[in-house]
Amino acid sequence: MQSPITGMAAGVPFTALGPDGGGDAPLIVTWHMLDAPRSDAAFAAALPMGGVDAWRVHLGMPMCGARMVDGKTDAVVALFTEDPLMLYLHPFVVQACEEFPAALEAIRAQLPVDDGPIGVLGGSLGGAVALRVLAETETPIFAGAVVNAAIRMRTVVELFPGDYPYDAESEKAVDSLDFIAKANEIARHAPLLVVSGELDHPGLRADAARLVDAMGQRAELRSIAGLAHPLADEPGLEPAPQLPQARAVDSVLSEWFRRHLPHAG
């Protein structure tokens, strides 16, 4: 596998892994978790998908990796402590989606990726970004995948302590990130692989099954034995050796994207 390439794409940090042969190849764009691995570089190490003949470009989420405040996660912790939905979950997904078109254009200017449909992948909160791109954009996509994803944001809010004080604005925000309700739009856009850790939060696992059921033949569900929510050990900021459970996820993702690569058929 080639050494990672790091850079900025329209202000978004990225870690890119090229195909073994180098040169022009399809593109897979990913968004990492906010649990470990919580940076683009760490996510690339956890899920390198080395057997896929494509560029894998891992984008940094807001306030993560190179965009951390003072090189720490303290600012993010302060946001979700004050208001997990309106200061953290919703704005992070919205910002990552809004940054995506310009970042994609910049990636294509910097790297020898082809101009055809792309793949998209997201883990946890990054999964909500990938699903929103699938549900609400016209970006040509050959296949999508999510891992332990935030599929229905109301379920994610329930993971935080206490009863969330919803009002009209926050109800609208949380419902805008319910991707089970947008299953038809996702299915029309691209086939989707939903990877769910056997030990992930029960609500997230239930949402994974519901999304796949709602999408019918356009989605596949894969359960990974022994996998909880994170894909790496704490602190999850820097590249680290791949854990056995992450290796299992990596294998499933690699097979999925190889199957759907535009030149595969």
PDB file of C-alpha atoms in Angstrom:
ATOM      1  CA  MET A   1       0.000   0.000   0.000  1.00  0.00           C
ATOM      2  CA  GLN A   2       1.242   3.483  -0.857  1.00  0.00           C
ATOM      3  CA  SER A   3       2.079   5.961   1.913  1.00  0.00           C
ATOM      4  CA  PRO A   4      -0.753   8.299   2.944  1.00  0.00           C
ATOM      5  CA  ILE A   5      -0.993  11.704   1.321  1.00  0.00           C
ATOM      6  CA  THR A   6      -2.199  14.497   3.586  1.00  0.00           C
ATOM      7  CA  GLY A   7      -3.455  17.920   2.634  1.00  0.00           C
ATOM      8  CA  MET A   8      -6.326  20.371   2.590  1.00  0.00           C
ATOM      9  CA  ALA A   9      -9.246  20.325   0.177  1.00  0.00           C
ATOM     10  CA  ALA A  10     -11.071  23.671   0.177  1.00  0.00           C
ATOM     11  CA  GLY A  11     -10.213  24.051   3.874  1.00  0.00           C
ATOM     12  CA  VAL A  12     -11.060  20.456   4.806  1.00  0.00           C
ATOM     13  CA  PRO A  13      -8.153  18.293   6.015  1.00  0.00           C
ATOM     14  CA  PHE A  14      -7.795  14.924   4.316  1.00  0.00           C
ATOM     15  CA  THR A  15      -5.739  11.761   4.369  1.00  0.00           C
ATOM     16  CA  ALA A  16      -5.621   9.986   1.002  1.00  0.00           C
ATOM     17  CA  LEU A  17      -4.572   6.439   0.186  1.00  0.00           C
ATOM     18  CA  GLY A  18      -3.909   5.666  -3.459  1.00  0.00           C
ATOM     19  CA  PRO A  19      -4.446   2.439  -5.387  1.00  0.00           C
ATOM     20  CA  ASP A  20      -1.527   0.021  -5.477  1.00  0.00           C
ATOM     21  CA  GLY A  21      -0.813   0.787  -9.116  1.00  0.00           C
ATOM     22  CA  GLY A  22      -1.130   4.546  -8.661  1.00  0.00           C
ATOM     23  CA  GLY A  23      -2.554   6.767 -11.372  1.00  0.00           C
ATOM     24  CA  ASP A  24      -6.131   7.455 -12.366  1.00  0.00           C
ATOM     25  CA  ALA A  25      -8.706   5.452 -10.428  1.00  0.00           C
ATOM     26  CA  PRO A  26     -12.207   5.836  -8.980  1.00  0.00           C
ATOM     27  CA  LEU A  27     -12.672   7.785  -5.755  1.00  0.00           C
ATOM     28  CA  ILE A  28     -14.151   6.753  -2.397  1.00  0.00           C
ATOM     29  CA  VAL A  29     -14.745   9.603   0.065  1.00  0.00           C
ATOM     30  CA  THR A  30     -15.134   8.908   3.780  1.00  0.00           C
ATOM     31  CA  TRP A  31     -16.148  10.765   6.939  1.00  0.00           C
ATOM     32  CA  HIS A  32     -14.818   9.474  10.251  1.00  0.00           C
ATOM     33  CA  MET A  33     -16.423   8.867  13.606  1.00  0.00           C
ATOM     34  CA  LEU A  34     -16.393  11.280  16.541  1.00  0.00           C
ATOM     35  CA  ASP A  35     -15.596   8.271  18.721  1.00  0.00           C
ATOM     36  CA  ALA A  36     -12.250   6.576  18.132  1.00  0.00           C
ATOM     37  CA  PRO A  37     -10.930   6.828  15.439  1.00  0.00           C
ATOM     38  CA  ARG A  38     -11.826  10.530  15.544  1.00  0.00           C
ATOM     39  CA  SER A  39      -9.587  12.018  12.849  1.00  0.00           C
ATOM     40  CA  ASP A  40      -9.134  11.481   9.131  1.00  0.00           C
ATOM     41  CA  ALA A  41      -5.643  10.031   9.651  1.00  0.00           C
ATOM     42  CA  ALA A  42      -6.797   7.643  12.374  1.00  0.00           C
ATOM     43  CA  PHE A  43      -9.825   6.545  10.325  1.00  0.00           C
ATOM     44  CA  ALA A  44      -7.566   5.838   7.334  1.00  0.00           C
ATOM     45  CA  ALA A  45      -5.435   3.579   9.529  1.00  0.00           C
ATOM     46  CA  ALA A  46      -8.460   1.760  10.954  1.00  0.00           C
ATOM     47  CA  LEU A  47     -10.174   1.216   7.586  1.00  0.00           C
ATOM     48  CA  PRO A  48      -7.552   1.522   4.839  1.00  0.00           C
ATOM     49  CA  MET A  49      -9.437  -0.709   2.330  1.00  0.00           C
ATOM     50  CA  GLY A  50      -6.088  -1.561   0.784  1.00  0.00           C
ATOM     51  CA  GLY A  51      -7.499  -4.172  -1.575  1.00  0.00           C
ATOM     52  CA  VAL A  52      -9.724  -1.685  -3.391  1.00  0.00           C
ATOM     53  CA  ASP A  53      -8.448  -0.328  -6.709  1.00  0.00           C
ATOM     54  CA  ALA A  54      -9.528   3.224  -5.909  1.00  0.00           C
ATOM     55  CA  TRP A  55      -8.378   6.372  -4.190  1.00  0.00           C
ATOM     56  CA  ARG A  56      -9.673   6.408  -0.607  1.00  0.00           C
ATOM     57  CA  VAL A  57      -9.831   9.996   0.578  1.00  0.00           C
ATOM     58  CA  HIS A  58     -10.706  10.393   4.250  1.00  0.00           C
ATOM     59  CA  LEU A  59     -12.081  13.847   5.046  1.00  0.00           C
ATOM     60  CA  GLY A  60     -11.810  15.476   8.464  1.00  0.00           C
ATOM     61  CA  MET A  61     -15.016  16.291  10.300  1.00  0.00           C
ATOM     62  CA  PRO A  62     -15.501  19.806  11.764  1.00  0.00           C
ATOM     63  CA  MET A  63     -13.285  20.627  14.771  1.00  0.00           C
ATOM     64  CA  CYS A  64     -11.412  17.340  14.376  1.00  0.00           C
ATOM     65  CA  GLY A  65      -7.884  16.391  13.363  1.00  0.00           C
ATOM     66  CA  ALA A  66      -6.098  19.435  11.956  1.00  0.00           C
ATOM     67  CA  ARG A  67      -9.101  21.574  12.915  1.00  0.00           C
ATOM     68  CA  MET A  68      -9.102  20.753  16.618  1.00  0.00           C
ATOM     69  CA  VAL A  69      -9.090  23.810  18.866  1.00  0.00           C
ATOM     70  CA  ASP A  70      -5.674  24.039  20.553  1.00  0.00           C
ATOM     71  CA  GLY A  71      -4.996  20.462  19.453  1.00  0.00           C
ATOM     72  CA  LYS A  72      -7.527  19.108  21.954  1.00  0.00           C
ATOM     73  CA  THR A  73     -11.059  17.720  21.960  1.00  0.00           C
ATOM     74  CA  ASP A  74     -12.107  19.958  24.867  1.00  0.00           C
ATOM     75  CA  ALA A  75     -14.048  22.382  22.658  1.00  0.00           C
ATOM     76  CA  VAL A  76     -16.122  19.560  21.160  1.00  0.00           C
ATOM     77  CA  VAL A  77     -16.829  18.152  24.617  1.00  0.00           C
ATOM     78  CA  ALA A  78     -18.028  21.584  25.737  1.00  0.00           C
ATOM     79  CA  LEU A  79     -20.459  21.766  22.796  1.00  0.00           C
ATOM     80  CA  PHE A  80     -22.124  18.404  23.342  1.00  0.00           C
ATOM     81  CA  THR A  81     -22.239  18.968  27.087  1.00  0.00           C
ATOM     82  CA  GLU A  82     -24.173  22.219  26.593  1.00  0.00           C
ATOM     83  CA  ASP A  83     -26.502  21.013  23.818  1.00  0.00           C
ATOM     84  CA  PRO A  84     -25.736  17.686  22.095  1.00  0.00           C
ATOM     85  CA  LEU A  85     -28.190  18.195  19.237  1.00  0.00           C
ATOM     86  CA  MET A  86     -28.138  21.872  18.283  1.00  0.00           C
ATOM     87  CA  LEU A  87     -24.483  22.638  19.053  1.00  0.00           C
ATOM     88  CA  TYR A  88     -22.906  19.299  18.112  1.00  0.00           C
ATOM     89  CA  LEU A  89     -24.752  16.608  16.166  1.00  0.00           C
ATOM     90  CA  HIS A  90     -26.832  18.694  13.775  1.00  0.00           C
ATOM     91  CA  PRO A  91     -24.321  21.483  12.951  1.00  0.00           C
ATOM     92  CA  PHE A  92     -21.428  19.050  12.487  1.00  0.00           C
ATOM     93  CA  VAL A  93     -23.388  17.006   9.937  1.00  0.00           C
ATOM     94  CA  VAL A  94     -24.682  20.108   8.171  1.00  0.00           C
ATOM     95  CA  GLN A  95     -21.221  21.710   7.983  1.00  0.00           C
ATOM     96  CA  ALA A  96     -19.563  18.523   6.685  1.00  0.00           C
ATOM     97  CA  CYS A  97     -22.216  18.234   3.977  1.00  0.00           C
ATOM     98  CA  GLU A  98     -21.929  21.895   3.013  1.00  0.00           C
ATOM     99  CA  GLU A  99     -18.139  21.562   2.736  1.00  0.00           C
ATOM    100  CA  PHE A 100     -18.344  18.476   0.563  1.00  0.00           C
ATOM    101  CA  PRO A 101     -18.915  19.885  -2.969  1.00  0.00           C
ATOM    102  CA  ALA A 102     -15.940  22.254  -2.809  1.00  0.00           C
ATOM    103  CA  ALA A 103     -13.784  19.592  -1.120  1.00  0.00           C
ATOM    104  CA  LEU A 104     -14.646  17.102  -3.865  1.00  0.00           C
ATOM    105  CA  GLU A 105     -13.708  19.609  -6.551  1.00  0.00           C
ATOM    106  CA  ALA A 106     -10.405  20.317  -4.785  1.00  0.00           C
ATOM    107  CA  ILE A 107      -9.624  16.598  -4.418  1.00  0.00           C
ATOM    108  CA  ARG A 108     -10.154  16.091  -8.127  1.00  0.00           C
ATOM    109  CA  ALA A 109      -7.798  18.989  -8.824  1.00  0.00           C
ATOM    110  CA  GLN A 110      -5.074  17.613  -6.533  1.00  0.00           C
ATOM    111  CA  LEU A 111      -5.211  13.853  -7.069  1.00  0.00           C
ATOM    112  CA  PRO A 112      -5.394  11.644 -10.186  1.00  0.00           C
ATOM    113  CA  VAL A 113      -8.939  10.461  -9.568  1.00  0.00           C
ATOM    114  CA  ASP A 114     -11.327   9.867 -12.436  1.00  0.00           C
ATOM    115  CA  ASP A 115     -14.376  12.050 -12.981  1.00  0.00           C
ATOM    116  CA  GLY A 116     -16.938   9.258 -12.697  1.00  0.00           C
ATOM    117  CA  PRO A 117     -19.279   8.337  -9.839  1.00  0.00           C
ATOM    118  CA  ILE A 118     -17.726   8.131  -6.383  1.00  0.00           C
ATOM    119  CA  GLY A 119     -18.166   5.857  -3.389  1.00  0.00           C
ATOM    120  CA  VAL A 120     -19.087   7.270   0.023  1.00  0.00           C
ATOM    121  CA  LEU A 121     -18.461   5.830   3.480  1.00  0.00           C
ATOM    122  CA  GLY A 122     -19.174   7.149   6.954  1.00  0.00           C
ATOM    123  CA  GLY A 123     -18.680   5.893  10.487  1.00  0.00           C
ATOM    124  CA  SER A 124     -20.953   6.886  13.395  1.00  0.00           C
ATOM    125  CA  LEU A 125     -21.690  10.634  13.004  1.00  0.00           C
ATOM    126  CA  GLY A 126     -19.770  10.548   9.732  1.00  0.00           C
ATOM    127  CA  GLY A 127     -22.328   7.978   8.638  1.00  0.00           C
ATOM    128  CA  ALA A 128     -25.014  10.636   8.890  1.00  0.00           C
ATOM    129  CA  VAL A 129     -22.953  12.780   6.527  1.00  0.00           C
ATOM    130  CA  ALA A 130     -22.657   9.966   3.985  1.00  0.00           C
ATOM    131  CA  LEU A 131     -26.392   9.240   4.249  1.00  0.00           C
ATOM    132  CA  ARG A 132     -27.292  12.912   3.802  1.00  0.00           C
ATOM    133  CA  VAL A 133     -25.099  13.097   0.693  1.00  0.00           C
ATOM    134  CA  LEU A 134     -26.922  10.030  -0.623  1.00  0.00           C
ATOM    135  CA  ALA A 135     -30.377  11.284   0.296  1.00  0.00           C
ATOM    136  CA  GLU A 136     -30.151  14.960  -0.589  1.00  0.00           C
ATOM    137  CA  THR A 137     -27.538  15.569  -3.290  1.00  0.00           C
ATOM    138  CA  GLU A 138     -27.213  14.819  -6.984  1.00  0.00           C
ATOM    139  CA  THR A 139     -23.557  13.754  -6.717  1.00  0.00           C
ATOM    140  CA  PRO A 140     -23.129  10.633  -8.890  1.00  0.00           C
ATOM    141  CA  ILE A 141     -22.404   7.751  -6.483  1.00  0.00           C
ATOM    142  CA  PHE A 142     -21.712   4.131  -7.405  1.00  0.00           C
ATOM    143  CA  ALA A 143     -22.111   2.749  -3.863  1.00  0.00           C
ATOM    144  CA  GLY A 144     -22.363   3.845  -0.248  1.00  0.00           C
ATOM    145  CA  ALA A 145     -21.527   2.245   3.089  1.00  0.00           C
ATOM    146  CA  VAL A 146     -21.929   3.156   6.737  1.00  0.00           C
ATOM    147  CA  VAL A 147     -20.482   1.646   9.917  1.00  0.00           C
ATOM    148  CA  ASN A 148     -22.221   1.899  13.306  1.00  0.00           C
ATOM    149  CA  ALA A 149     -23.927   4.905  11.807  1.00  0.00           C
ATOM    150  CA  ALA A 150     -26.062   7.709  13.184  1.00  0.00           C
ATOM    151  CA  ILE A 151     -29.021   6.669  11.022  1.00  0.00           C
ATOM    152  CA  ARG A 152     -31.773   8.296  13.046  1.00  0.00           C
ATOM    153  CA  MET A 153     -30.503  11.277  15.027  1.00  0.00           C
ATOM    154  CA  ARG A 154     -33.266  11.071  17.615  1.00  0.00           C
ATOM    155  CA  THR A 155     -31.808   7.701  18.647  1.00  0.00           C
ATOM    156  CA  VAL A 156     -28.353   9.261  18.975  1.00  0.00           C
ATOM    157  CA  VAL A 157     -29.686  12.070  21.176  1.00  0.00           C
ATOM    158  CA  GLU A 158     -31.117   9.411  23.500  1.00  0.00           C
ATOM    159  CA  LEU A 159     -27.568   8.155  24.138  1.00  0.00           C
ATOM    160  CA  PHE A 160     -26.742  11.400  25.962  1.00  0.00           C
ATOM    161  CA  PRO A 161     -27.680  11.772  29.651  1.00  0.00           C
ATOM    162  CA  GLY A 162     -31.069  13.221  30.582  1.00  0.00           C
ATOM    163  CA  ASP A 163     -34.226  13.972  28.619  1.00  0.00           C
ATOM    164  CA  TYR A 164     -33.503  16.316  25.739  1.00  0.00           C
ATOM    165  CA  PRO A 165     -35.697  19.487  25.887  1.00  0.00           C
ATOM    166  CA  TYR A 166     -37.054  19.513  22.342  1.00  0.00           C
ATOM    167  CA  ASP A 167     -38.690  22.632  20.930  1.00  0.00           C
ATOM    168  CA  ALA A 168     -39.975  23.434  17.423  1.00  0.00           C
ATOM    169  CA  GLU A 169     -36.502  24.214  16.060  1.00  0.00           C
ATOM    170  CA  SER A 170     -34.792  21.162  17.508  1.00  0.00           C
ATOM    171  CA  GLU A 171     -37.679  18.889  16.462  1.00  0.00           C
ATOM    172  CA  LYS A 172     -37.214  20.097  12.890  1.00  0.00           C
ATOM    173  CA  ALA A 173     -33.443  19.599  13.114  1.00  0.00           C
ATOM    174  CA  VAL A 174     -33.604  16.077  14.522  1.00  0.00           C
ATOM    175  CA  ASP A 175     -36.250  14.979  12.012  1.00  0.00           C
ATOM    176  CA  SER A 176     -34.129  16.321   9.146  1.00  0.00           C
ATOM    177  CA  LEU A 177     -31.521  13.697  10.093  1.00  0.00           C
ATOM    178  CA  ASP A 178     -33.859  10.682  10.125  1.00  0.00           C
ATOM    179  CA  PHE A 179     -32.556   8.586   7.254  1.00  0.00           C
ATOM    180  CA  ILE A 180     -35.021   5.756   7.716  1.00  0.00           C
ATOM    181  CA  ALA A 181     -37.615   8.294   6.590  1.00  0.00           C
ATOM    182  CA  LYS A 182     -35.384   9.018   3.568  1.00  0.00           C
ATOM    183  CA  ALA A 183     -34.767   5.377   2.645  1.00  0.00           C
ATOM    184  CA  ASN A 184     -36.436   5.716  -0.750  1.00  0.00           C
ATOM    185  CA  GLU A 185     -34.250   8.655  -1.734  1.00  0.00           C
ATOM    186  CA  ILE A 186     -31.103   6.778  -0.672  1.00  0.00           C
ATOM    187  CA  ALA A 187     -32.195   3.653  -2.549  1.00  0.00           C
ATOM    188  CA  ARG A 188     -32.753   5.627  -5.731  1.00  0.00           C
ATOM    189  CA  HIS A 189     -29.253   7.096  -5.510  1.00  0.00           C
ATOM    190  CA  ALA A 190     -27.013   4.074  -4.860  1.00  0.00           C
ATOM    191  CA  PRO A 191     -26.794   0.650  -3.224  1.00  0.00           C
ATOM    192  CA  LEU A 192     -25.885   0.798   0.469  1.00  0.00           C
ATOM    193  CA  LEU A 193     -23.970  -1.498   2.800  1.00  0.00           C
ATOM    194  CA  VAL A 194     -24.912  -1.092   6.469  1.00  0.00           C
ATOM    195  CA  VAL A 195     -22.288  -2.488   8.852  1.00  0.00           C
ATOM    196  CA  SER A 196     -23.411  -2.918  12.465  1.00  0.00           C
ATOM    197  CA  GLY A 197     -21.259  -4.010  15.367  1.00  0.00           C
ATOM    198  CA  GLU A 198     -22.707  -6.895  17.348  1.00  0.00           C
ATOM    199  CA  LEU A 199     -21.968  -4.947  20.562  1.00  0.00           C
ATOM    200  CA  ASP A 200     -22.967  -1.488  19.301  1.00  0.00           C
ATOM    201  CA  HIS A 201     -25.701   0.468  21.108  1.00  0.00           C
ATOM    202  CA  PRO A 202     -28.989  -1.468  20.780  1.00  0.00           C
ATOM    203  CA  GLY A 203     -30.831   1.555  19.401  1.00  0.00           C
ATOM    204  CA  LEU A 204     -28.250   2.039  16.641  1.00  0.00           C
ATOM    205  CA  ARG A 205     -28.414  -1.645  15.750  1.00  0.00           C
ATOM    206  CA  ALA A 206     -32.212  -1.470  15.553  1.00  0.00           C
ATOM    207  CA  ASP A 207     -31.996   1.569  13.272  1.00  0.00           C
ATOM    208  CA  ALA A 208     -29.512  -0.244  11.023  1.00  0.00           C
ATOM    209  CA  ALA A 209     -31.934  -3.133  10.563  1.00  0.00           C
ATOM    210  CA  ARG A 210     -34.858  -0.767   9.946  1.00  0.00           C
ATOM    211  CA  LEU A 211     -32.982   1.188   7.283  1.00  0.00           C
ATOM    212  CA  VAL A 212     -32.030  -1.978   5.416  1.00  0.00           C
ATOM    213  CA  ASP A 213     -35.605  -3.249   5.586  1.00  0.00           C
ATOM    214  CA  ALA A 214     -36.883   0.084   4.273  1.00  0.00           C
ATOM    215  CA  MET A 215     -34.426   0.060   1.352  1.00  0.00           C
ATOM    216  CA  GLY A 216     -35.199  -3.505   0.338  1.00  0.00           C
ATOM    217  CA  GLN A 217     -32.914  -5.037  -2.279  1.00  0.00           C
ATOM    218  CA  ARG A 218     -30.827  -1.875  -2.541  1.00  0.00           C
ATOM    219  CA  ALA A 219     -29.235  -2.436   0.895  1.00  0.00           C
ATOM    220  CA  GLU A 220     -27.304  -5.134   2.700  1.00  0.00           C
ATOM    221  CA  LEU A 221     -26.782  -5.545   6.456  1.00  0.00           C
ATOM    222  CA  ARG A 222     -23.608  -7.056   7.865  1.00  0.00           C
ATOM    223  CA  SER A 223     -23.149  -7.680  11.580  1.00  0.00           C
ATOM    224  CA  ILE A 224     -19.577  -7.798  12.914  1.00  0.00           C
ATOM    225  CA  ALA A 225     -18.985 -10.167  15.828  1.00  0.00           C
ATOM    226  CA  GLY A 226     -17.380  -8.617  18.897  1.00  0.00           C
ATOM    227  CA  LEU A 227     -17.505  -5.049  17.552  1.00  0.00           C
ATOM    228  CA  ALA A 228     -18.722  -2.333  19.930  1.00  0.00           C
ATOM    229  CA  HIS A 229     -19.197   1.252  18.725  1.00  0.00           C
ATOM    230  CA  PRO A 230     -15.568   2.477  18.326  1.00  0.00           C
ATOM    231  CA  LEU A 231     -13.215   1.071  15.694  1.00  0.00           C
ATOM    232  CA  ALA A 232      -9.991   1.994  17.513  1.00  0.00           C
ATOM    233  CA  ASP A 233      -8.649   2.370  21.032  1.00  0.00           C
ATOM    234  CA  GLU A 234      -8.653   5.728  22.798  1.00  0.00           C
ATOM    235  CA  PRO A 235      -7.614   8.436  22.284  1.00  0.00           C
ATOM    236  CA  GLY A 236      -8.171   7.692  18.597  1.00  0.00           C
ATOM    237  CA  LEU A 237      -6.534  10.885  17.319  1.00  0.00           C
ATOM    238  CA  GLU A 238      -3.480   9.413  15.578  1.00  0.00           C
ATOM    239  CA  PRO A 239      -3.033   6.416  13.258  1.00  0.00           C
ATOM    240  CA  ALA A 240      -2.794   3.201  15.262  1.00  0.00           C
ATOM    241  CA  PRO A 241      -2.443  -0.511  14.519  1.00  0.00           C
ATOM    242  CA  GLN A 242      -5.652  -1.964  13.125  1.00  0.00           C
ATOM    243  CA  LEU A 243      -7.728  -3.798  15.751  1.00  0.00           C
ATOM    244  CA  PRO A 244      -9.092  -7.273  14.863  1.00  0.00           C
ATOM    245  CA  GLN A 245     -12.690  -6.022  14.760  1.00  0.00           C
ATOM    246  CA  ALA A 246     -11.718  -3.105  12.524  1.00  0.00           C
ATOM    247  CA  ARG A 247      -9.896  -5.568  10.263  1.00  0.00           C
ATOM    248  CA  ALA A 248     -13.154  -7.504   9.909  1.00  0.00           C
ATOM    249  CA  VAL A 249     -15.015  -4.308   8.998  1.00  0.00           C
ATOM    250  CA  ASP A 250     -12.250  -3.372   6.568  1.00  0.00           C
ATOM    251  CA  SER A 251     -12.595  -6.724   4.821  1.00  0.00           C
ATOM    252  CA  VAL A 252     -16.369  -6.375   4.452  1.00  0.00           C
ATOM    253  CA  LEU A 253     -16.059  -2.811   3.121  1.00  0.00           C
ATOM    254  CA  SER A 254     -13.296  -3.748   0.700  1.00  0.00           C
ATOM    255  CA  GLU A 255     -15.356  -6.571  -0.762  1.00  0.00           C
ATOM    256  CA  TRP A 256     -18.407  -4.293  -1.100  1.00  0.00           C
ATOM    257  CA  PHE A 257     -16.607  -1.490  -2.894  1.00  0.00           C
ATOM    258  CA  ARG A 258     -14.650  -3.882  -5.134  1.00  0.00           C
ATOM    259  CA  ARG A 259     -17.966  -5.403  -6.193  1.00  0.00           C
ATOM    260  CA  HIS A 260     -19.427  -2.022  -7.096  1.00  0.00           C
ATOM    261  CA  LEU A 261     -16.451  -0.204  -8.622  1.00  0.00           C
ATOM    262  CA  PRO A 262     -17.510   1.336 -11.952  1.00  0.00           C
ATOM    263  CA  HIS A 263     -14.933  -0.659 -13.938  1.00  0.00           C
ATOM    264  CA  ALA A 264     -15.773  -3.949 -12.153  1.00  0.00           C
ATOM    265  CA  GLY A 265     -18.634  -4.700 -14.518  1.00  0.00           C
TER     266      GLY A 265
END
